[in-house]
Short mmCIF file of C-alpha atoms in Angstrom, two decimals:
data_model
loop_
_atom_site.label_atom_id
_atom_site.label_comp_id
_atom_site.label_asym_id
_atom_site.label_seq_id
_atom_site.Cartn_x
_atom_site.Cartn_y
_atom_site.Cartn_z
CA MET I 1 35.43 2.68 62.36
CA THR I 2 37.17 2.52 65.54
CA PHE I 3 36.83 -1.08 67.34
CA GLU I 4 36.87 -0.57 71.40
CA VAL I 5 36.50 -3.25 73.32
CA ASP I 6 33.15 -2.73 75.42
CA TRP I 7 35.01 -3.88 78.58
CA ARG I 8 32.13 -3.20 80.76
CA LYS I 9 30.05 -5.59 79.10
CA TYR I 10 33.15 -8.42 78.82
CA LEU I 11 33.70 -7.97 82.59
CA GLU I 12 30.25 -8.64 83.63
CA GLN I 13 30.07 -11.38 80.93
CA VAL I 14 33.24 -13.17 82.59
CA LYS I 15 32.39 -12.39 86.31
CA THR I 16 28.93 -13.90 85.83
CA TYR I 17 30.80 -17.30 84.33
CA ILE I 18 33.24 -17.15 86.78
CA LYS I 19 31.22 -17.05 89.80
CA SER I 20 29.75 -20.44 88.50
CA ASP I 21 33.24 -21.94 89.58
CA LYS I 22 35.11 -20.75 92.93
CA GLU I 23 38.18 -22.04 91.56
CA LEU I 24 38.40 -20.00 88.30
CA ARG I 25 40.53 -16.78 88.24
CA PHE I 26 39.96 -14.00 86.01
CA TRP I 27 42.33 -13.92 83.01
CA ALA I 28 42.03 -12.76 79.50
CA ILE I 29 42.71 -8.68 79.64
CA VAL I 30 41.04 -8.41 83.03
CA GLY I 31 43.64 -10.74 85.08
CA VAL I 32 45.63 -13.73 84.83
CA VAL I 33 46.19 -17.33 86.36
CA LEU I 34 49.63 -16.77 87.97
CA VAL I 35 51.00 -19.92 86.46
CA VAL I 36 54.27 -19.33 84.66
CA GLY I 37 56.24 -22.25 84.68
CA GLY I 38 53.35 -24.75 83.73
CA GLY I 39 52.88 -27.89 85.59
CA SER I 40 50.51 -27.39 89.22
CA TYR I 41 49.37 -24.18 90.66
CA TYR I 42 52.43 -21.87 91.12
CA GLY I 43 54.77 -24.89 90.31
CA TYR I 44 56.42 -26.63 93.45
CA HIS I 45 59.55 -26.36 91.68
CA TRP I 46 59.35 -22.43 90.68
CA ILE I 47 58.16 -21.84 94.80
CA ASN I 48 61.20 -22.88 95.73
CA GLN I 49 63.34 -20.78 93.90
CA ARG I 50 64.13 -17.44 96.12
CA TRP I 51 64.03 -15.15 93.02
CA THR I 52 60.66 -16.52 92.07
CA GLN I 53 59.24 -15.95 95.36
CA LYS I 54 59.92 -12.43 95.48
CA ALA I 55 58.86 -11.98 92.01
CA LEU I 56 55.43 -13.71 92.88
CA MET I 57 55.17 -11.38 96.46
CA ALA I 58 55.53 -7.82 94.06
CA PHE I 59 53.42 -9.22 91.52
CA THR I 60 50.54 -10.27 93.97
CA GLU I 61 51.12 -6.65 95.75
CA SER I 62 50.75 -4.94 92.44
CA HIS I 63 47.86 -6.70 91.28
CA ASP I 64 45.93 -6.14 94.69
CA VAL I 65 46.27 -2.18 93.70
CA TYR I 66 45.22 -3.31 89.80
CA GLN I 67 41.89 -5.24 90.67
CA GLN I 68 41.14 -1.89 92.84
CA ALA I 69 41.54 0.22 89.87
CA LEU I 70 39.80 -2.04 87.93
CA GLY I 71 37.29 -2.14 90.20
CA THR I 72 36.56 1.60 89.97
CA GLN I 73 36.99 2.18 86.42
CA PHE I 74 33.44 0.91 85.51
CA ASN I 75 32.03 2.62 88.64
CA ASP I 76 30.01 5.94 88.08
CA LYS I 77 30.13 7.12 91.45
CA VAL I 78 34.01 7.06 91.23
CA GLN I 79 35.59 10.48 90.46
CA GLY I 80 37.80 10.47 87.17
CA GLU I 81 40.82 11.79 89.45
CA ALA I 82 40.60 8.99 92.01
CA LYS I 83 40.39 6.77 88.97
CA LYS I 84 43.55 8.26 87.50
CA GLU I 85 45.23 8.27 90.72
CA LEU I 86 44.68 4.44 90.98
CA TRP I 87 46.10 3.65 87.24
CA ASP I 88 48.82 6.02 88.13
CA GLN I 89 49.41 3.76 91.03
CA VAL I 90 49.34 0.50 89.32
CA GLU I 91 51.73 1.49 86.33
CA ILE I 92 54.27 2.75 88.68
CA ASP I 93 54.07 -0.42 90.70
CA PHE I 94 54.51 -2.70 87.81
CA LYS I 95 57.01 -0.97 86.54
CA GLN I 96 59.02 -0.90 89.63
CA ALA I 97 58.46 -4.66 90.24
CA GLY I 98 59.32 -5.30 86.62
CA ALA I 99 62.72 -3.43 87.09
CA HIS I 100 63.38 -5.53 90.24
CA ASN I 101 62.56 -8.88 88.64
CA LYS I 102 63.39 -8.38 85.15
CA HIS I 103 65.26 -12.07 85.32
CA SER I 104 61.81 -13.80 86.64
CA SER I 105 59.63 -16.09 84.94
CA PHE I 106 57.24 -12.98 85.88
CA ALA I 107 58.83 -10.60 84.12
CA PRO I 108 56.72 -10.54 80.66
CA PHE I 109 53.47 -10.58 82.88
CA PHE I 110 54.78 -7.14 84.92
CA LYS I 111 54.95 -5.40 81.53
CA ALA I 112 51.59 -6.73 80.38
CA PHE I 113 50.06 -5.41 83.33
CA ARG I 114 51.82 -2.02 82.88
CA SER I 115 50.59 -2.21 79.56
CA GLN I 116 46.75 -2.42 80.57
CA ALA I 117 47.40 0.34 83.07
CA LEU I 118 49.09 2.71 80.13
CA ASN I 119 46.29 2.15 78.19
CA PHE I 120 43.85 3.11 80.88
CA GLN I 121 45.69 6.34 81.38
CA GLY I 122 45.55 7.14 77.80
CA SER I 123 49.22 6.07 76.89
CA ARG I 124 47.92 4.18 74.07
CA ASP I 125 51.21 4.03 72.15
CA GLU I 126 53.32 3.39 74.87
CA ALA I 127 50.82 0.50 76.11
CA LEU I 128 51.13 -1.14 72.61
CA ALA I 129 55.06 -0.95 72.67
CA GLU I 130 55.14 -2.47 76.16
CA MET I 131 52.45 -5.06 75.05
CA GLN I 132 54.50 -5.93 72.40
CA ASP I 133 57.63 -6.61 74.75
CA ALA I 134 55.80 -8.51 76.89
CA VAL I 135 54.67 -11.12 74.08
CA ASP I 136 57.84 -11.32 72.88
CA LYS I 137 59.46 -12.15 75.77
CA MET I 138 56.42 -14.79 76.80
CA GLY I 139 58.66 -17.09 74.47
CA ASN I 140 56.23 -20.77 74.46
CA ASN I 141 54.35 -19.87 77.72
CA TYR I 142 50.92 -21.00 78.06
CA TYR I 143 49.76 -17.61 78.21
CA ARG I 144 51.41 -16.47 75.48
CA GLY I 145 48.17 -16.63 73.02
CA LEU I 146 46.07 -14.63 75.65
CA TYR I 147 48.31 -11.60 75.63
CA GLN I 148 48.76 -11.78 72.04
CA ILE I 149 44.63 -11.07 72.01
CA GLY I 150 45.33 -8.45 74.66
CA LEU I 151 47.99 -7.05 72.00
CA SER I 152 45.75 -7.25 68.81
CA PHE I 153 42.71 -5.04 70.64
CA ILE I 154 45.30 -2.27 71.33
CA LEU I 155 46.44 -2.26 67.08
CA LEU I 156 42.76 -2.47 66.60
CA ASP I 157 42.02 0.91 68.45
CA GLY I 158 45.17 2.29 65.92
CA ASP I 159 44.98 3.75 62.35
CA GLN I 160 44.14 1.81 59.52
CA ASP I 161 47.83 0.14 59.12
CA GLU I 162 47.56 -1.00 62.90
CA LYS I 163 43.63 -2.31 62.43
CA GLU I 164 45.11 -4.52 59.60
CA GLN I 165 48.12 -6.13 61.83
CA GLY I 166 45.63 -6.64 64.64
CA ILE I 167 43.00 -8.69 62.22
CA LYS I 168 46.10 -10.48 61.28
CA LYS I 169 47.21 -11.51 64.74
CA LEU I 170 43.59 -12.31 65.50
CA LEU I 171 43.08 -14.65 62.29
CA ALA I 172 46.20 -16.58 63.00
CA LEU I 173 45.45 -17.20 66.71
CA ALA I 174 41.75 -18.29 65.37
CA ASP I 175 43.33 -20.67 63.07
CA ASP I 176 46.02 -21.77 65.57
CA GLU I 177 44.93 -25.48 66.72
CA LYS I 178 47.75 -25.20 69.37
CA ASN I 179 46.68 -21.99 70.93
CA SER I 180 44.75 -22.44 74.00
CA PHE I 181 42.74 -19.15 73.57
CA GLN I 182 41.61 -19.97 69.91
CA ASP I 183 37.86 -19.97 71.29
CA MET I 184 38.53 -16.55 72.47
CA ALA I 185 40.21 -15.31 69.20
CA LEU I 186 37.15 -16.54 67.29
CA TYR I 187 34.78 -14.81 69.38
CA TYR I 188 36.68 -11.28 69.08
CA LEU I 189 37.00 -11.92 65.30
CA GLY I 190 33.14 -12.53 65.12
CA LEU I 191 32.58 -9.28 67.33
CA TYR I 192 34.71 -7.11 65.36
CA PHE I 193 32.93 -7.74 62.35
CA SER I 194 29.60 -7.67 64.15
CA VAL I 195 30.43 -3.83 65.42
CA SER I 196 31.63 -3.42 61.57
CA GLY I 197 28.36 -4.28 60.19
CA GLU I 198 29.14 -7.69 58.63
CA PRO I 199 26.81 -10.06 60.48
CA GLU I 200 27.45 -12.72 58.09
CA LYS I 201 31.14 -12.86 58.65
CA ALA I 202 30.77 -12.54 62.39
CA SER I 203 28.50 -15.46 62.51
CA GLU I 204 30.86 -17.53 60.64
CA TYR I 205 33.53 -17.10 63.23
CA TRP I 206 31.19 -17.52 66.01
CA LYS I 207 29.94 -20.96 64.31
CA LYS I 208 33.71 -22.24 64.27
CA ILE I 209 33.90 -22.18 67.91
CA LYS I 210 33.83 -25.78 69.31
CA GLN I 211 30.85 -26.59 71.09
CA PRO I 212 31.24 -29.81 73.23
CA SER I 213 28.79 -32.23 73.44
CA ALA I 214 26.46 -32.88 76.65
CA SER I 215 28.58 -36.38 77.27
CA VAL I 216 31.93 -34.49 77.45
CA ILE I 217 30.39 -31.44 79.80
CA ILE I 218 31.44 -32.74 83.46
CA SER I 219 30.71 -29.51 85.11
CA LYS I 220 30.93 -25.94 83.70
CA LYS I 221 34.60 -25.74 83.92
CA ALA I 222 34.41 -28.28 81.05
CA GLU I 223 32.23 -25.53 78.96
CA SER I 224 34.19 -22.50 77.13
CA PRO I 225 32.89 -19.27 78.31
CA TRP I 226 33.53 -17.65 74.40
CA ALA I 227 31.55 -20.76 72.85
CA GLN I 228 28.50 -19.59 75.60
CA LEU I 229 28.59 -16.08 74.33
CA ALA I 230 28.89 -17.13 70.83
CA LYS I 231 25.98 -19.00 71.15
CA ILE I 232 24.28 -16.02 72.56
CA LYS I 233 25.41 -13.76 69.91
CA LEU I 234 23.95 -16.26 66.90
CA MET I 235 20.70 -16.32 69.00
CA GLU I 236 20.68 -12.48 68.35
CA LEU I 237 21.16 -12.84 64.67
CA GLY I 238 18.28 -15.84 64.50
CA GLN I 239 20.93 -18.49 63.54
CA GLU I 240 20.84 -20.37 66.80
CA LYS I 241 17.96 -21.78 68.76
CA GLU I 242 17.71 -21.34 72.36
#
């Protein structure tokens, strides 16, 4: 069966979590925390480089349109043509910004966001190629694991061979203790098997998501939203107490 990410539900789940802490930013497929070089927010040594300032400005401007497009995508009151026009603009903006800043640290992120726009436009194969290129160019960037998960989502909507590649990627990310988005990979592996009618296998992956102890949790920020969502899924299966 074709696995499709339930974007509306996913967005609402992440939005609900993020609303509890104003310092958090959209990440995952919905957005990205704009830290490319590591260190503090935007990294002082990056901001002082003119080419990075230019790339950051281009990214911010393109991302503003992206947020508009994303905001209308699941609004039933907005006509389909209006949605299409916004995604067309997002695709053009990120393509042009990427071309003008191809030597910037932001270059892979221009590609990753263009990939999302292409996917919403229905250009799935081109979106796949663009996301793969983005991931390949990220090197050891902190957010590489996040976009590898995004890449696996696109693969899971392909033919049988691509589905197998997508699952293989998710499994590798879920097994990687150094992957900062390991819990997200585990959650979506569970979701895939749940949708595929394999609840036992789904619960196996959801149970692997580390639940921090009460003594560790100082604030909501210390909790993983994926651990929370996995707990809800396990409760639905009757395998977790409220």
